[in-house]
PDB file of C-alpha atoms in Angstrom:
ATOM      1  CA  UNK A 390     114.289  98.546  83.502  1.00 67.00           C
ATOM      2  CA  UNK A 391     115.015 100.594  86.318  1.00 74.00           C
ATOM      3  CA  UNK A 392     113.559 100.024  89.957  1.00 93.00           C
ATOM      4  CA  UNK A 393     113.057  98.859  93.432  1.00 96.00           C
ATOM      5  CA  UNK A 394     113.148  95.302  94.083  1.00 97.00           C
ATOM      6  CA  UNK A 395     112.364  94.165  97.769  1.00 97.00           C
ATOM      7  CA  UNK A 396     112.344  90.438  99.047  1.00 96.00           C
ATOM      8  CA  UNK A 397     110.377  88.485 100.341  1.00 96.00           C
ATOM      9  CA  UNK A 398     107.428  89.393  99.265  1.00 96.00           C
ATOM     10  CA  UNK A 399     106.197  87.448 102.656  1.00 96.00           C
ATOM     11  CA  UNK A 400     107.795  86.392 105.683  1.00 94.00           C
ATOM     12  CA  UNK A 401     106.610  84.805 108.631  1.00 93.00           C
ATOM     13  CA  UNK A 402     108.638  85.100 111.919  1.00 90.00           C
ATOM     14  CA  UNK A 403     107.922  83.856 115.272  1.00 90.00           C
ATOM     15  CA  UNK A 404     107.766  86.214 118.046  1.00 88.00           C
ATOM     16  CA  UNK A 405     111.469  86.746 119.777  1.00 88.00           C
ATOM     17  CA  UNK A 406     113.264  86.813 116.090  1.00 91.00           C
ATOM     18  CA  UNK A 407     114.966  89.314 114.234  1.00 94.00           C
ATOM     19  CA  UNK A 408     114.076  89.658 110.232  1.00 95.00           C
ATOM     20  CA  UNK A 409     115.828  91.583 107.822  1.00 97.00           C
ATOM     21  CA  UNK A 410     114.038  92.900 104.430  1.00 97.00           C
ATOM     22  CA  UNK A 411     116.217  93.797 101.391  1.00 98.00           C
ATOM     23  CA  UNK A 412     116.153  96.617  99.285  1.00 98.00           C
ATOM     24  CA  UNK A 413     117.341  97.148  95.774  1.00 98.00           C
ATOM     25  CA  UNK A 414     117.351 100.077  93.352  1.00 97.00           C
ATOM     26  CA  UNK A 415     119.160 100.576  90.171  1.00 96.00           C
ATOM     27  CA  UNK A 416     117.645 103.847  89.859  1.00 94.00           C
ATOM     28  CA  UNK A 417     120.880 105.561  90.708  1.00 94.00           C
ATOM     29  CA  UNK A 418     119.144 107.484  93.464  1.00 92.00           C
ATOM     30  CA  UNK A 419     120.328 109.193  96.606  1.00 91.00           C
ATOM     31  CA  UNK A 420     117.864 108.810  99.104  1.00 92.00           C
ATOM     32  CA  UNK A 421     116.028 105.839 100.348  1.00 95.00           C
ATOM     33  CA  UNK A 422     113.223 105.164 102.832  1.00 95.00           C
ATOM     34  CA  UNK A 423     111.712 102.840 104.690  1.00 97.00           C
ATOM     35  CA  UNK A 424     107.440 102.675 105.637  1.00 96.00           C
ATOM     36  CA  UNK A 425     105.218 101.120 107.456  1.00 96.00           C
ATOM     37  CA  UNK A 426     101.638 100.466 106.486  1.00 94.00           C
ATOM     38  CA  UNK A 427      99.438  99.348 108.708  1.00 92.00           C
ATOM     39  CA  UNK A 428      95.302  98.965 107.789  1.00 83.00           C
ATOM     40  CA  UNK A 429      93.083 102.215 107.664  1.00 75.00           C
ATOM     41  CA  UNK A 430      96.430 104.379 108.277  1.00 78.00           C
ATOM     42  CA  UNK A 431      99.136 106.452 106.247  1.00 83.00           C
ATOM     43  CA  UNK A 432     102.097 105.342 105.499  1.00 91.00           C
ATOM     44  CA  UNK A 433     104.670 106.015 108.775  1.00 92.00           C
ATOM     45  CA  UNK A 434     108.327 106.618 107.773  1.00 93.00           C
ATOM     46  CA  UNK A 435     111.083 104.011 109.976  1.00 96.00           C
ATOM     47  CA  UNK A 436     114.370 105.178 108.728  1.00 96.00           C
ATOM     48  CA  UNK A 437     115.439 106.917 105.588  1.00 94.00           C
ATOM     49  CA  UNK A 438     119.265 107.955 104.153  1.00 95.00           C
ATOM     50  CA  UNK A 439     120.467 110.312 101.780  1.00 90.00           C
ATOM     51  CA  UNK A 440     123.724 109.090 101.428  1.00 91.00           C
ATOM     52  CA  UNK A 441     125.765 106.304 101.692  1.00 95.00           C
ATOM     53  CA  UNK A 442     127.133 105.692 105.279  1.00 95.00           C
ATOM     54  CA  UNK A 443     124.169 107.761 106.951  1.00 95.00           C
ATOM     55  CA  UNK A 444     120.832 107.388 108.576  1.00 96.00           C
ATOM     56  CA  UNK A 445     118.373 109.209 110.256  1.00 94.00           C
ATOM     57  CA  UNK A 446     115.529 107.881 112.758  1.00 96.00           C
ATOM     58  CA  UNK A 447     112.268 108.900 110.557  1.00 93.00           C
ATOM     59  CA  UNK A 448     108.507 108.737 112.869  1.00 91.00           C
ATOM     60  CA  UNK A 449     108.529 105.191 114.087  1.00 94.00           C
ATOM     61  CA  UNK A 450     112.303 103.850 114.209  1.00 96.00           C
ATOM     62  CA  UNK A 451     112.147 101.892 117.804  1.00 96.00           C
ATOM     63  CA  UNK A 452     112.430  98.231 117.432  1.00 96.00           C
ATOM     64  CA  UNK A 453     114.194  98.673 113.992  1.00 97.00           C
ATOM     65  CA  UNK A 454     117.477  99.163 112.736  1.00 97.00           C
ATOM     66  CA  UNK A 455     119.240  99.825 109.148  1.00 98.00           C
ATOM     67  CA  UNK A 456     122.346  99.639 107.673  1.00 97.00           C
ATOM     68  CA  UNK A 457     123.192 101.793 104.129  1.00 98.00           C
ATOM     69  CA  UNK A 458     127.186 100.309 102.946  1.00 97.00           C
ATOM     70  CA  UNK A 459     126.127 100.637  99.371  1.00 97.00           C
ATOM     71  CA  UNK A 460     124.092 103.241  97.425  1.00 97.00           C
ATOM     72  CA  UNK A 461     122.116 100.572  95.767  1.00 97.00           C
ATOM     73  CA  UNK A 462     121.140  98.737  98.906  1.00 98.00           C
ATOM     74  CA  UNK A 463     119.439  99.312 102.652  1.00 98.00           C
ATOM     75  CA  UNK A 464     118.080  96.261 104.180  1.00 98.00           C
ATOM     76  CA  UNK A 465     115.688  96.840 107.114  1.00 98.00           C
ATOM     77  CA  UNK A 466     115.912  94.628 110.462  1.00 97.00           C
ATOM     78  CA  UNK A 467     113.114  94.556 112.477  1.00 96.00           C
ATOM     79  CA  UNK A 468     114.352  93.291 115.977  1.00 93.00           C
ATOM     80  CA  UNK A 469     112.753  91.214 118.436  1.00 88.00           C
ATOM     81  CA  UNK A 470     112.498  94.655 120.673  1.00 87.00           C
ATOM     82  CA  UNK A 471     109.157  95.723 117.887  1.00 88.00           C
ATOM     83  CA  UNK A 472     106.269  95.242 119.842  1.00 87.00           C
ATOM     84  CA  UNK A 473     103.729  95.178 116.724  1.00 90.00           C
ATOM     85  CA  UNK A 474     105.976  93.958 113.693  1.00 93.00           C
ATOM     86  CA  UNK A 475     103.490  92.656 112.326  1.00 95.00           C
ATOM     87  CA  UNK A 476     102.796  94.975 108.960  1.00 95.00           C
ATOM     88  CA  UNK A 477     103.461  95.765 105.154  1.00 96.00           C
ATOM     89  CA  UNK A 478     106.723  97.457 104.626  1.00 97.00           C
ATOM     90  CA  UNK A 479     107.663  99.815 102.288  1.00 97.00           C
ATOM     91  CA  UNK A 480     110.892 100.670 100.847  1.00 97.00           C
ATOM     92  CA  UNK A 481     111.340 103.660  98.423  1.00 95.00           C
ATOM     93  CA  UNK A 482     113.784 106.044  96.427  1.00 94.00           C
ATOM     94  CA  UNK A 483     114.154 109.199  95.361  1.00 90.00           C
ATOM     95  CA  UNK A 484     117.275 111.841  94.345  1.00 84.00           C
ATOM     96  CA  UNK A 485     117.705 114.483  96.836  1.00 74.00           C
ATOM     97  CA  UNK A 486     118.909 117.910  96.845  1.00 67.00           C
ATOM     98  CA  UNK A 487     120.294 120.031  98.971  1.00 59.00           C
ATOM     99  CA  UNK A 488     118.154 122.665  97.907  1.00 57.00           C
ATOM    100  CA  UNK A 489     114.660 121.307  97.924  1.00 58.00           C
ATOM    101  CA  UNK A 490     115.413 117.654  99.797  1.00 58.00           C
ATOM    102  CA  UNK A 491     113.688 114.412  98.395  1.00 57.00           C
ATOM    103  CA  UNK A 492     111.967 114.515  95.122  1.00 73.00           C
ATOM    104  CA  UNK A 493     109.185 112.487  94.176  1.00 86.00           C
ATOM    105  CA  UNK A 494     109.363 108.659  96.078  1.00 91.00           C
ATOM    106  CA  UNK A 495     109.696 105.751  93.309  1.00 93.00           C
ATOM    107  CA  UNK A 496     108.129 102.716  95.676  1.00 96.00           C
ATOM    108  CA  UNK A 497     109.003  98.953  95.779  1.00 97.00           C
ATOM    109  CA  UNK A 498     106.482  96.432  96.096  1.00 96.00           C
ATOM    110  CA  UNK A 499     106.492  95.707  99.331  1.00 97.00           C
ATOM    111  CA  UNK A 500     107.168  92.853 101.988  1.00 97.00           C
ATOM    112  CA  UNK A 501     104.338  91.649 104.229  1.00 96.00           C
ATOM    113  CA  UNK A 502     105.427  90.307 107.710  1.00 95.00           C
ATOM    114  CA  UNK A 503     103.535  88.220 109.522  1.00 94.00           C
ATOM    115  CA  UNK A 504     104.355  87.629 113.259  1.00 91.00           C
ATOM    116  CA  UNK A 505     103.168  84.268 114.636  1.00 86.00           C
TER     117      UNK A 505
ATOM    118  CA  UNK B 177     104.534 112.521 113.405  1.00 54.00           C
ATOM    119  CA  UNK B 178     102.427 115.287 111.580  1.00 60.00           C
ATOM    120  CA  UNK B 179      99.698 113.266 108.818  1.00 66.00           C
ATOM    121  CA  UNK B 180      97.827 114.913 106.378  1.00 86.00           C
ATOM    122  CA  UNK B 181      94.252 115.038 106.866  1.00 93.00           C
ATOM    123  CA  UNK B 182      92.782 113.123 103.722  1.00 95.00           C
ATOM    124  CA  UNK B 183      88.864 112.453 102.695  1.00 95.00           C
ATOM    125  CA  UNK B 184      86.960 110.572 102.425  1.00 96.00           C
ATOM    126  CA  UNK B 185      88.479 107.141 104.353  1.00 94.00           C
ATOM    127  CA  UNK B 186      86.300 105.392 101.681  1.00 95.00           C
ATOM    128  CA  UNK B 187      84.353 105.191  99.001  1.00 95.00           C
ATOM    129  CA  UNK B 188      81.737 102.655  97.281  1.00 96.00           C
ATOM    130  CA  UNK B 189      80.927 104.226  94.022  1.00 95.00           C
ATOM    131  CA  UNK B 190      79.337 102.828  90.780  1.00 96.00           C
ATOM    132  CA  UNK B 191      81.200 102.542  87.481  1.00 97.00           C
ATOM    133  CA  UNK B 192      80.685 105.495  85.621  1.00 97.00           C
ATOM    134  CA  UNK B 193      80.209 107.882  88.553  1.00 97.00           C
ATOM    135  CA  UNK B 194      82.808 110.881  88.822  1.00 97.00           C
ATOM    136  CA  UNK B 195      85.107 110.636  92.486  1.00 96.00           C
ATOM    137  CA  UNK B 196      86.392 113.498  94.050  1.00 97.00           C
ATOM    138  CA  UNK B 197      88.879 113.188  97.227  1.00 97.00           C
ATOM    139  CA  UNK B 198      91.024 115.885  99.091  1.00 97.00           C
ATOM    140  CA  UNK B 199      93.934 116.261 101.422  1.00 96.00           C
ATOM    141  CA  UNK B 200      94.266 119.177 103.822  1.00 96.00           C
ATOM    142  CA  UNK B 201      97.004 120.564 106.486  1.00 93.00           C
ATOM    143  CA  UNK B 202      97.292 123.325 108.802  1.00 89.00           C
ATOM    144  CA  UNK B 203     100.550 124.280 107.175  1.00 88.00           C
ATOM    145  CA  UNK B 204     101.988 125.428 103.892  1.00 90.00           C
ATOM    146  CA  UNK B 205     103.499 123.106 101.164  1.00 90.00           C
ATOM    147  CA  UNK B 206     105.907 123.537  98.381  1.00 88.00           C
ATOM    148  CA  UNK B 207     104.870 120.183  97.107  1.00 90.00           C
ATOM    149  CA  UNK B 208     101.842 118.013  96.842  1.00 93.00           C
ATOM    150  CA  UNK B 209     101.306 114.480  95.457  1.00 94.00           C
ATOM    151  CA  UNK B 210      98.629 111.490  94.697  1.00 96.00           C
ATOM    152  CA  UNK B 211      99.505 108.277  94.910  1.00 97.00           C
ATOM    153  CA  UNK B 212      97.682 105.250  94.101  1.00 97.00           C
ATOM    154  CA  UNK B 213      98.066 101.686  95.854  1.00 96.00           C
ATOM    155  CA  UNK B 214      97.028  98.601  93.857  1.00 95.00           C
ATOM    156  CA  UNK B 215      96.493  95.155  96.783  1.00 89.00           C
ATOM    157  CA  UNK B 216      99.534  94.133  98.122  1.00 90.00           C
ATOM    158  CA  UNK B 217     101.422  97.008  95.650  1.00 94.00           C
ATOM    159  CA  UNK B 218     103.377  99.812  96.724  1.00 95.00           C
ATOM    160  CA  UNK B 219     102.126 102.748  95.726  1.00 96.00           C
ATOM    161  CA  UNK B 220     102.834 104.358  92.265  1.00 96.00           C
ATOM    162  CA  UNK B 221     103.020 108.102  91.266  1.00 95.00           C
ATOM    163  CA  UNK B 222      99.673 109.570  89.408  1.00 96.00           C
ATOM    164  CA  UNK B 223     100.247 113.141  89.484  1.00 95.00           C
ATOM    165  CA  UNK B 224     102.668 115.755  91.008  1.00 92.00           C
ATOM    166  CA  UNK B 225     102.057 119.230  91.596  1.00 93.00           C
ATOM    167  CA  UNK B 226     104.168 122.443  92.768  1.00 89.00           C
ATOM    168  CA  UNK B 227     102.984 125.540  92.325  1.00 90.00           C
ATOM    169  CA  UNK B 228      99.568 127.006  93.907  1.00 92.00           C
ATOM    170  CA  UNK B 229      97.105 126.982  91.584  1.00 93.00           C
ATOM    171  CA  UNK B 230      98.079 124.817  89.376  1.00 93.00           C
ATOM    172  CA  UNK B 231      95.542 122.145  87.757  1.00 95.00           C
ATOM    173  CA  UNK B 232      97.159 118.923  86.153  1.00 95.00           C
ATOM    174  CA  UNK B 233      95.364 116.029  84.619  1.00 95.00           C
ATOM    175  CA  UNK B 234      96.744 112.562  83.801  1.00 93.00           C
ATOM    176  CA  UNK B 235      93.467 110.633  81.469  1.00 95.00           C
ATOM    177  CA  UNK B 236      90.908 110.995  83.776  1.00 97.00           C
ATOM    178  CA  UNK B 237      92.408 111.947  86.166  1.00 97.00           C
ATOM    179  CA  UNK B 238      92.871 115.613  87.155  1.00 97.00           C
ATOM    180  CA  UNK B 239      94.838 117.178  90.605  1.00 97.00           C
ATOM    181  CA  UNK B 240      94.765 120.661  91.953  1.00 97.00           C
ATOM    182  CA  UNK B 241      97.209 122.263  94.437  1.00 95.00           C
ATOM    183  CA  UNK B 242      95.107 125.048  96.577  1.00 95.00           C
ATOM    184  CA  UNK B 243      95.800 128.663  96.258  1.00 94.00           C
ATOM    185  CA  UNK B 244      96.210 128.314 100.296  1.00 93.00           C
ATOM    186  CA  UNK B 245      99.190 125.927  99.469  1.00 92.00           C
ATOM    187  CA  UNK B 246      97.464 124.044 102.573  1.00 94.00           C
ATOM    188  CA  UNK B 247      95.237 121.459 100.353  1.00 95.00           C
ATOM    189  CA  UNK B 248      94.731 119.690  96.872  1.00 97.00           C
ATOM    190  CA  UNK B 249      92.299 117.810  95.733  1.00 97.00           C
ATOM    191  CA  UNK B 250      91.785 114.670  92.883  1.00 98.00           C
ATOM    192  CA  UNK B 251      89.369 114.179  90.769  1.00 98.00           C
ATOM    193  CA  UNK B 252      88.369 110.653  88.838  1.00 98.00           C
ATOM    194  CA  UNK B 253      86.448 111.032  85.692  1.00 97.00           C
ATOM    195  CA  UNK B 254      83.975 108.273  84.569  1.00 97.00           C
ATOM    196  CA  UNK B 255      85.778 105.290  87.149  1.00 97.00           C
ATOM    197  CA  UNK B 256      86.400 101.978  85.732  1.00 96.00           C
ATOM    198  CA  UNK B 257      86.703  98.717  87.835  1.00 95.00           C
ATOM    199  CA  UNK B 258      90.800  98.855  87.764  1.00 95.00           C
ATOM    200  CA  UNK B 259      90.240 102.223  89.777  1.00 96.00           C
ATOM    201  CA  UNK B 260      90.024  99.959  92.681  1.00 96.00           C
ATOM    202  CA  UNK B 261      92.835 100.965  95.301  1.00 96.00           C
ATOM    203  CA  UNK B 262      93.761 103.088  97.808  1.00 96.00           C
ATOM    204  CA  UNK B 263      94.771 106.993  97.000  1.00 97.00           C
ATOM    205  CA  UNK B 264      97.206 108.563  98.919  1.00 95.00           C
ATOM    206  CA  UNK B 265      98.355 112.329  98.882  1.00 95.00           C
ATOM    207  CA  UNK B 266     101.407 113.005 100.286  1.00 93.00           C
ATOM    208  CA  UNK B 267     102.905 116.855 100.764  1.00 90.00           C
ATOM    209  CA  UNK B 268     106.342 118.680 101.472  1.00 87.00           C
ATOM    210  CA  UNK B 269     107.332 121.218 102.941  1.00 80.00           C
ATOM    211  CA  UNK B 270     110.208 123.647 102.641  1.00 68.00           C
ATOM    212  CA  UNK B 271     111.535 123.210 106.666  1.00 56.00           C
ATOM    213  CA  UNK B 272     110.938 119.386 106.662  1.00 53.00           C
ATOM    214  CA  UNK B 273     114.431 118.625 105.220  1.00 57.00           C
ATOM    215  CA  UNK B 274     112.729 117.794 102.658  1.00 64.00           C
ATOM    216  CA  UNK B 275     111.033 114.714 103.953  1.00 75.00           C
ATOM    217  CA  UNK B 276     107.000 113.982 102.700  1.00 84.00           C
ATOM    218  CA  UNK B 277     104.594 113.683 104.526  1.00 88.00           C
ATOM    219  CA  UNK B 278     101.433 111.160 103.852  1.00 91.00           C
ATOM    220  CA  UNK B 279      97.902 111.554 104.368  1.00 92.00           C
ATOM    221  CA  UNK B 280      95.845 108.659 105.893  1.00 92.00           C
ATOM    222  CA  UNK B 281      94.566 107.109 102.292  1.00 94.00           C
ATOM    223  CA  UNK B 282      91.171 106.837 100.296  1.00 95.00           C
ATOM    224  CA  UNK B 283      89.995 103.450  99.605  1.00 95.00           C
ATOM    225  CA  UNK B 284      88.052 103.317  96.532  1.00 97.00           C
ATOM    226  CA  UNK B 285      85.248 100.571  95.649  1.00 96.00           C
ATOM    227  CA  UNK B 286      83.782 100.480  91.964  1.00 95.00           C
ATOM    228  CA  UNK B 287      80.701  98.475  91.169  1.00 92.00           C
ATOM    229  CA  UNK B 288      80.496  97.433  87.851  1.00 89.00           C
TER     230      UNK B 288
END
């Protein structure tokens, strides 16, 4: 079955380290995103990429960096320079157009981490 | 970044009561969305809409997109325990490069 697999599922960090969170799809889509959740709020977009080799800062992208070498992968670090890492993170996918941009968002299930 | 503006923030309802939520923006959209979020779940896809005025239903559930194009609204029929979750709606529009944009969430609470 086709999807979006991101690992871990938890992490714990202390403060001062970098973490990186994978992303998977076999979906065989274009685009993919990165969000942040965060208790009693939206969901706030990092980073996102429509094609392979390119990214572009989304709402939130200080303190985090991304990387997008394959069209099935783009692993999120969050660097010691996030003041609040602590969060759930959201990766998604979607095909995108040139015409009417990102279609409807097929989500992973998301990696909680914890900052201690 | 621009949010939608999405109500009500919650909502402790019994089981078999009807729930009604709604999303609003200053600005037009080509596109409108609901989402639902199961604990510790990303979200998943209930019902998408894209033309003004147009009703959709999915069971018991049932979307609208507003003639305005500047809201939309969701509708839960007869809500069972597993309702439990958070709704989000999440629009696009047609100068955003195509990028959505989320409203704030509904967190629902059924009482069996």
């Amino acid at each position: 079955d086709g999807g979006i697999t991101q690992s871990p599922k938890y992490l714990f960090r202390k403060e001062g380290q970098n973490v990186t969170l994978s992303c998977e799809q076999n979906l065989n889509h274009d685009a993919m995103y990165w969000y942040r959740q965060d208790p009693g709020q939206g969901l706030r977009l990092i980073y996102y990429s429509q094609i392979v080799n390119d990214f572009q800062k989304g709402d939130i992208a200080e303190g985090y960096s991304v990387s997008r070498e394959k069209k099935e992968s783009f692993p999120l670090t969050v660097t010691s320079a996030q003041k609040n890492p602590t969060a759930f993170y959201l990766c998604a996918s979607s095909i995108w157009t040139d015409l009417s941009g990102a279609n409807v968002l097929t989500f992973g299930a998301g990696s909680r981490l914890t900052v201690l | 970044g621009q949010q939608l503006n999405q109500s009500p923030q919650s909502m402790f309802i019994q089981e078999g009561e009807d729930v009604s939520m709604n999303c609003t923006s200053s600005s037009i959209f080509n596109t409108w969305l609901w989402y639902k979020q199961d604990p510790g779940e990303g979200p998943v896809l209930l019902i998408a809409l894209y033309k003004a005025g147009e009703l959709t239903s999915n069971g018991r559930l049932t979307a609208q997109f507003g003639i305005t194009r500047k809201d939309s609204f969701l509708n839960i029929s007869a809500s069972i325990p597993s309702d439990v979750g958070i709704y989000f709606c999440a629009g696009r529009r047609g100068n955003q490069g195509g990028k959505l944009i989320f409203g704030q969430g509904t967190e629902l609470s059924v009482k069996p």
